Short mmCIF file of C-alpha atoms and ligand atoms in Angstrom, two decimals:
data_model
loop_
_atom_site.label_atom_id
_atom_site.label_comp_id
_atom_site.label_asym_id
_atom_site.label_seq_id
_atom_site.Cartn_x
_atom_site.Cartn_y
_atom_site.Cartn_z
CA MET A 1 -51.02 50.45 122.62
CA LYS A 2 -51.83 53.39 124.86
CA GLN A 3 -54.84 52.24 126.78
CA LYS A 4 -57.39 54.74 127.95
CA ILE A 5 -58.49 54.43 131.53
CA GLY A 6 -61.72 55.88 132.89
CA ILE A 7 -62.92 56.25 136.47
CA ILE A 8 -66.62 56.32 137.32
CA GLY A 9 -67.19 57.98 140.72
CA LEU A 10 -64.64 60.63 141.71
CA GLY A 11 -65.24 60.72 145.47
CA ASN A 12 -62.77 59.73 148.16
CA MET A 13 -61.30 56.69 146.44
CA GLY A 14 -61.99 57.50 142.77
CA GLY A 15 -60.56 61.00 143.23
CA ALA A 16 -57.43 59.54 144.82
CA PHE A 17 -57.12 57.04 141.96
CA TYR A 18 -57.42 59.81 139.38
CA GLN A 19 -54.68 61.83 141.09
CA GLY A 20 -52.38 58.84 141.59
CA LEU A 21 -52.80 57.58 138.03
CA GLY A 22 -51.95 61.05 136.78
CA LYS A 23 -48.41 60.36 138.02
CA ILE A 24 -47.92 57.27 135.86
CA PHE A 25 -50.15 57.91 132.82
CA PRO A 26 -50.39 61.04 130.66
CA ALA A 27 -53.56 63.05 131.31
CA GLU A 28 -54.79 62.31 127.75
CA GLN A 29 -55.10 58.62 128.64
CA LEU A 30 -57.26 59.32 131.69
CA TRP A 31 -61.00 59.94 131.79
CA GLY A 32 -63.41 60.53 134.61
CA TYR A 33 -67.08 60.86 135.34
CA ASP A 34 -69.03 61.66 138.49
CA LYS A 35 -72.68 62.57 138.59
CA ASN A 36 -71.76 65.59 140.70
CA GLY A 37 -69.26 66.89 138.13
CA SER A 38 -65.56 67.63 138.74
CA ASP A 39 -63.22 70.47 137.89
CA LYS A 40 -60.10 68.34 138.40
CA VAL A 41 -60.50 65.97 135.46
CA LYS A 42 -59.18 66.98 132.04
CA ASN A 43 -61.27 64.49 130.06
CA PHE A 44 -64.63 64.59 131.79
CA ALA A 45 -67.16 62.30 130.10
CA ASP A 46 -70.77 63.32 129.42
CA SER A 47 -72.14 60.29 131.27
CA ALA A 48 -70.99 56.98 132.74
CA ARG A 49 -71.98 55.31 129.46
CA ASP A 50 -70.05 57.87 127.42
CA LEU A 51 -67.00 57.21 129.60
CA VAL A 52 -67.17 53.45 129.07
CA GLU A 53 -67.45 53.99 125.33
CA GLN A 54 -64.34 56.19 125.31
CA VAL A 55 -61.99 53.94 127.28
CA ASP A 56 -60.43 50.45 127.37
CA VAL A 57 -60.32 50.11 131.15
CA VAL A 58 -63.16 51.14 133.47
CA ILE A 59 -62.43 51.72 137.15
CA LEU A 60 -65.64 51.58 139.13
CA ALA A 61 -65.45 53.73 142.27
CA ILE A 62 -69.11 54.38 143.08
CA LYS A 63 -70.80 53.13 146.26
CA PRO A 64 -71.92 49.49 146.12
CA GLN A 65 -75.56 50.56 146.53
CA SER A 66 -75.27 52.70 143.35
CA LEU A 67 -74.35 49.68 141.21
CA GLY A 68 -77.96 48.73 140.44
CA ASP A 69 -78.74 52.21 139.07
CA SER A 70 -75.66 52.17 136.81
CA ALA A 71 -76.14 48.63 135.55
CA ALA A 72 -78.93 49.30 133.04
CA GLU A 73 -76.99 52.21 131.54
CA LEU A 74 -73.71 50.28 131.30
CA LYS A 75 -74.65 46.70 130.60
CA ASP A 76 -74.23 46.54 126.82
CA VAL A 77 -71.09 48.73 126.70
CA CYS A 78 -68.95 46.89 129.27
CA GLN A 79 -68.66 43.59 127.40
CA SER A 80 -65.31 44.21 125.70
CA LYS A 81 -63.79 46.30 128.51
CA LEU A 82 -61.57 45.47 131.42
CA VAL A 83 -63.59 46.46 134.49
CA ILE A 84 -61.74 47.12 137.75
CA SER A 85 -64.14 47.40 140.66
CA MET A 86 -63.36 48.59 144.17
CA LEU A 87 -66.96 48.17 145.37
CA ALA A 88 -66.71 46.65 148.84
CA GLY A 89 -68.51 43.33 149.16
CA VAL A 90 -69.54 42.93 145.51
CA PRO A 91 -68.23 39.59 144.18
CA VAL A 92 -66.65 39.11 140.74
CA GLY A 93 -69.59 36.93 139.59
CA LYS A 94 -72.13 39.59 140.49
CA LEU A 95 -70.11 42.31 138.73
CA GLN A 96 -69.91 40.15 135.59
CA LYS A 97 -73.64 39.45 135.64
CA THR A 98 -74.76 42.97 136.51
CA LEU A 99 -72.45 44.75 134.07
CA GLY A 100 -72.30 42.13 131.31
CA ALA A 101 -68.48 42.24 131.55
CA LYS A 102 -66.22 39.19 131.38
CA ARG A 103 -62.80 40.63 132.18
CA VAL A 104 -63.29 41.82 135.75
CA VAL A 105 -60.77 42.62 138.47
CA ARG A 106 -62.14 43.11 141.98
CA CYS A 107 -59.89 45.02 144.32
CA MET A 108 -59.95 46.13 147.95
CA PRO A 109 -57.75 49.17 148.45
CA ASN A 110 -57.49 51.06 151.74
CA LEU A 111 -57.58 54.74 152.57
CA PRO A 112 -53.78 55.35 152.65
CA ILE A 113 -53.78 55.00 148.83
CA LYS A 114 -54.46 58.73 149.13
CA VAL A 115 -50.84 59.20 150.20
CA GLY A 116 -49.39 56.47 147.97
CA GLN A 117 -48.92 54.04 150.88
CA GLY A 118 -52.00 51.91 150.55
CA VAL A 119 -52.50 48.16 150.56
CA THR A 120 -54.60 46.70 147.75
CA GLY A 121 -55.68 43.07 147.59
CA TRP A 122 -57.18 41.96 144.29
CA ILE A 123 -58.44 39.02 142.27
CA ALA A 124 -59.26 38.65 138.59
CA SER A 125 -61.96 36.67 136.76
CA ALA A 126 -60.83 33.63 134.77
CA GLU A 127 -61.46 35.50 131.50
CA THR A 128 -58.95 38.21 132.38
CA THR A 129 -55.77 38.06 130.25
CA ASP A 130 -52.17 38.21 131.44
CA ASP A 131 -51.88 41.70 129.93
CA ASP A 132 -54.99 42.80 131.87
CA LYS A 133 -53.44 41.53 135.08
CA LYS A 134 -50.17 43.24 134.30
CA LEU A 135 -51.99 46.51 133.81
CA ALA A 136 -54.05 46.04 137.00
CA ARG A 137 -50.83 45.38 138.94
CA LYS A 138 -49.25 48.51 137.47
CA ILE A 139 -52.29 50.58 138.49
CA PHE A 140 -52.43 49.23 142.05
CA SER A 141 -48.69 49.50 142.62
CA ALA A 142 -48.97 53.24 141.92
CA PHE A 143 -50.76 53.42 145.30
CA GLY A 144 -48.46 51.35 147.48
CA TYR A 145 -48.32 47.59 148.11
CA GLU A 146 -50.51 45.27 146.03
CA THR A 147 -51.14 41.56 146.31
CA GLU A 148 -53.16 39.20 144.12
CA VAL A 149 -55.08 36.86 146.42
CA ALA A 150 -55.53 33.17 145.65
CA GLU A 151 -59.26 32.97 146.44
CA GLU A 152 -61.99 35.59 146.52
CA LYS A 153 -62.75 34.96 150.19
CA MET A 154 -59.23 36.22 150.99
CA LEU A 155 -60.58 39.68 150.15
CA ASP A 156 -62.62 39.44 153.37
CA ALA A 157 -59.34 38.89 155.21
CA ILE A 158 -57.78 41.85 153.38
CA THR A 159 -60.80 43.95 154.37
CA ALA A 160 -60.36 43.01 158.05
CA LEU A 161 -56.58 43.52 158.01
CA SER A 162 -55.65 46.41 155.75
CA GLY A 163 -59.08 47.81 154.86
CA SER A 164 -60.06 48.47 158.48
CA GLY A 165 -56.43 48.52 159.67
CA PRO A 166 -55.93 52.29 159.50
CA ALA A 167 -58.80 52.67 162.01
CA TYR A 168 -57.00 50.33 164.44
CA TYR A 169 -53.96 52.59 164.26
CA PHE A 170 -56.07 55.73 164.75
CA TYR A 171 -57.79 54.05 167.68
CA LEU A 172 -54.48 53.21 169.40
CA CYS A 173 -53.30 56.73 168.75
CA SER A 174 -56.43 58.17 170.38
CA VAL A 175 -56.04 55.86 173.43
CA LEU A 176 -52.46 57.08 173.86
CA THR A 177 -53.62 60.70 173.44
CA ALA A 178 -56.34 60.32 176.09
CA GLN A 179 -53.91 58.68 178.51
CA ALA A 180 -51.33 61.42 177.94
CA GLN A 181 -54.00 63.93 178.99
CA GLU A 182 -54.77 61.83 182.07
CA MET A 183 -51.07 62.01 182.90
CA GLY A 184 -51.10 65.81 182.87
CA PHE A 185 -50.40 66.96 179.30
CA ASN A 186 -52.73 69.39 177.58
CA GLU A 187 -54.66 68.24 174.51
CA GLU A 188 -52.23 69.67 171.97
CA GLU A 189 -49.23 68.17 173.71
CA ALA A 190 -50.98 64.84 174.19
CA ARG A 191 -51.85 64.60 170.51
CA ALA A 192 -48.31 65.54 169.45
CA ILE A 193 -46.81 62.95 171.80
CA ALA A 194 -49.07 60.16 170.51
CA GLU A 195 -48.83 61.00 166.81
CA ASN A 196 -45.08 61.54 166.77
CA THR A 197 -44.48 58.35 168.74
CA PHE A 198 -46.42 56.22 166.24
CA GLN A 199 -45.14 58.00 163.17
CA GLY A 200 -41.55 57.77 164.40
CA ALA A 201 -41.96 54.06 165.12
CA ALA A 202 -43.47 53.53 161.64
CA LYS A 203 -40.45 55.26 160.08
CA LEU A 204 -38.04 53.00 161.98
CA LEU A 205 -39.93 49.94 160.76
CA GLU A 206 -39.92 51.30 157.22
CA GLY A 207 -36.11 51.30 157.33
CA GLY A 208 -36.44 47.50 157.05
CA ASN A 209 -33.47 46.66 159.29
CA LEU A 210 -35.56 44.85 161.87
CA SER A 211 -38.93 43.08 161.88
CA SER A 212 -41.69 44.38 164.15
CA GLU A 213 -40.98 41.57 166.66
CA GLU A 214 -37.30 42.49 166.69
CA TRP A 215 -38.17 46.15 167.26
CA VAL A 216 -40.30 45.17 170.27
CA GLN A 217 -37.26 43.39 171.71
CA ALA A 218 -35.03 46.35 170.86
CA VAL A 219 -37.25 48.79 172.80
CA ALA A 220 -37.93 46.49 175.77
CA SER A 221 -34.91 46.18 178.02
CA LYS A 222 -34.92 43.57 180.76
CA GLY A 223 -36.84 44.71 183.82
CA GLY A 224 -37.65 48.10 182.23
CA THR A 225 -40.80 50.14 181.66
CA THR A 226 -41.64 48.73 178.21
CA GLU A 227 -41.36 45.20 179.55
CA ALA A 228 -43.80 46.14 182.34
CA ALA A 229 -46.32 47.32 179.74
CA LEU A 230 -45.77 44.26 177.52
CA ASP A 231 -46.23 41.94 180.49
CA SER A 232 -49.51 43.70 181.24
CA PHE A 233 -50.60 43.21 177.58
CA ALA A 234 -49.72 39.52 177.86
CA GLN A 235 -51.58 39.12 181.15
CA ASP A 236 -54.68 40.71 179.62
CA LYS A 237 -54.22 38.50 176.51
CA LEU A 238 -54.26 41.51 174.23
CA ASP A 239 -53.16 39.36 171.28
CA GLU A 240 -56.32 37.26 171.65
CA VAL A 241 -58.47 40.39 171.91
CA ILE A 242 -57.01 41.64 168.63
CA ARG A 243 -57.31 38.24 166.94
CA ARG A 244 -60.99 38.05 167.90
CA ALA A 245 -61.62 41.56 166.59
CA LEU A 246 -59.99 40.70 163.25
CA GLU A 247 -62.06 37.54 162.97
CA LYS A 248 -65.22 39.54 163.62
CA ALA A 249 -64.26 42.12 160.99
CA GLY A 250 -63.59 39.31 158.48
CA LYS A 251 -66.96 37.66 159.24
CA ARG A 252 -68.75 40.99 158.87
CA SER A 253 -67.11 41.48 155.48
CA GLU A 254 -68.31 37.99 154.49
CA GLU A 255 -71.85 38.81 155.63
CA LEU A 256 -71.87 42.06 153.64
CA SER A 257 -70.78 40.30 150.41
N1 LIG B 1 -63.32 54.60 151.55
C1 LIG B 1 -62.60 53.49 151.69
O1 LIG B 1 -61.73 53.36 152.56
C2 LIG B 1 -62.81 52.34 150.74
C3 LIG B 1 -61.94 51.25 150.79
C4 LIG B 1 -62.11 50.21 149.87
C5 LIG B 1 -63.13 50.27 148.95
N2 LIG B 1 -63.98 51.32 148.94
C6 LIG B 1 -65.03 51.36 147.95
O2 LIG B 1 -64.78 52.46 147.08
C7 LIG B 1 -66.02 52.89 146.54
C8 LIG B 1 -66.07 54.39 146.62
O3 LIG B 1 -66.03 54.80 147.98
P1 LIG B 1 -65.82 56.31 148.36
O4 LIG B 1 -65.56 56.34 149.81
O5 LIG B 1 -64.84 56.93 147.41
O6 LIG B 1 -67.30 56.88 148.02
P2 LIG B 1 -67.73 58.37 147.73
O7 LIG B 1 -66.75 59.33 148.32
O8 LIG B 1 -69.18 58.47 148.08
O9 LIG B 1 -67.58 58.51 146.14
C9 LIG B 1 -68.46 57.94 145.20
C10 LIG B 1 -68.77 59.03 144.18
O10 LIG B 1 -69.46 58.44 143.08
C11 LIG B 1 -70.62 59.22 142.79
N3 LIG B 1 -71.60 58.37 142.11
C12 LIG B 1 -72.56 57.58 142.64
N4 LIG B 1 -73.23 56.94 141.67
C13 LIG B 1 -72.70 57.34 140.49
C14 LIG B 1 -72.97 57.04 139.14
N5 LIG B 1 -73.95 56.21 138.81
N6 LIG B 1 -72.22 57.62 138.20
C15 LIG B 1 -71.24 58.52 138.54
N7 LIG B 1 -70.94 58.85 139.79
C16 LIG B 1 -71.66 58.27 140.77
C17 LIG B 1 -71.05 59.68 144.16
O11 LIG B 1 -72.02 60.69 144.08
P3 LIG B 1 -73.14 60.76 145.26
O12 LIG B 1 -72.40 61.01 146.52
O13 LIG B 1 -74.00 61.91 144.85
O14 LIG B 1 -73.86 59.45 145.24
C18 LIG B 1 -69.71 60.11 144.75
O15 LIG B 1 -69.30 61.38 144.28
C19 LIG B 1 -67.14 52.19 147.32
O16 LIG B 1 -67.70 51.19 146.52
C20 LIG B 1 -66.42 51.58 148.50
O17 LIG B 1 -67.02 50.35 148.87
C21 LIG B 1 -63.83 52.37 149.81
#
């Protein structure tokens, strides 16, 4: 059966989902609705309720704080649908209760889904069927790596690791840029040096020949410059600094749930 899939909320994430799904499903199977309208969606529903009535699978991509407003409108039409929610911090149980849905998948994608290289952690309610899960997996894998987590609290870990992860990379890149300027390069050069260094390194890792640890060893020759920097990281216990930051991010995600 050709299932129809509808996305409510076509902002950053919902818009990226609509575009990405357009590569694996024919446009006729895809629906969308956003209260601000959209000129990109072929089948644009009249309302969120109309969308749910039209489709078999509802992807919820509104802000978590908008859920309450939508609930009254959607409650009696979600019962027989598979609902996939990406609302950060909203647990499966709350989604089931608020929307009156049983078959619920909660996912935590990250921003690089926009370029098809995202990481999505997800978990399904007990009522979800094997076919539902298969479909969810197919949807998420259209945006990069996906992993079904064993317990819902692992989504807090996913949030700390891959959800916030892109910001850690951008942060490191901006530190390298600032230091390049300190060392005498102009802003444009500094940015190009930092960005190309990280992107080139990511490409090498993508080749899959070596693990990240092995690449560190490959770059750091005995007594050389890289080793001097790595020794300084070790002395400053950078690994512990990062571990603490990840723990804090995970705790914050827990608090927000
Ligand atoms: N951005 C990330 O990296 C990321 C990662 C993981 C999960 N998420 C989750 O993804 C969800 C979407 O985030 P986003 O960054 O894409 O938000 P966004 O850009 O603000 O997009 C949400 C869109 O939904 C619209 N909307 C709000 N209520 C609606 C309703 N009742 N019916 C139809 N449309 C409605 C919004 O309109 P208004 O702006 O007018 O309200 C907006 O256009 C959030 O729940 C977030 O927690 C985001």
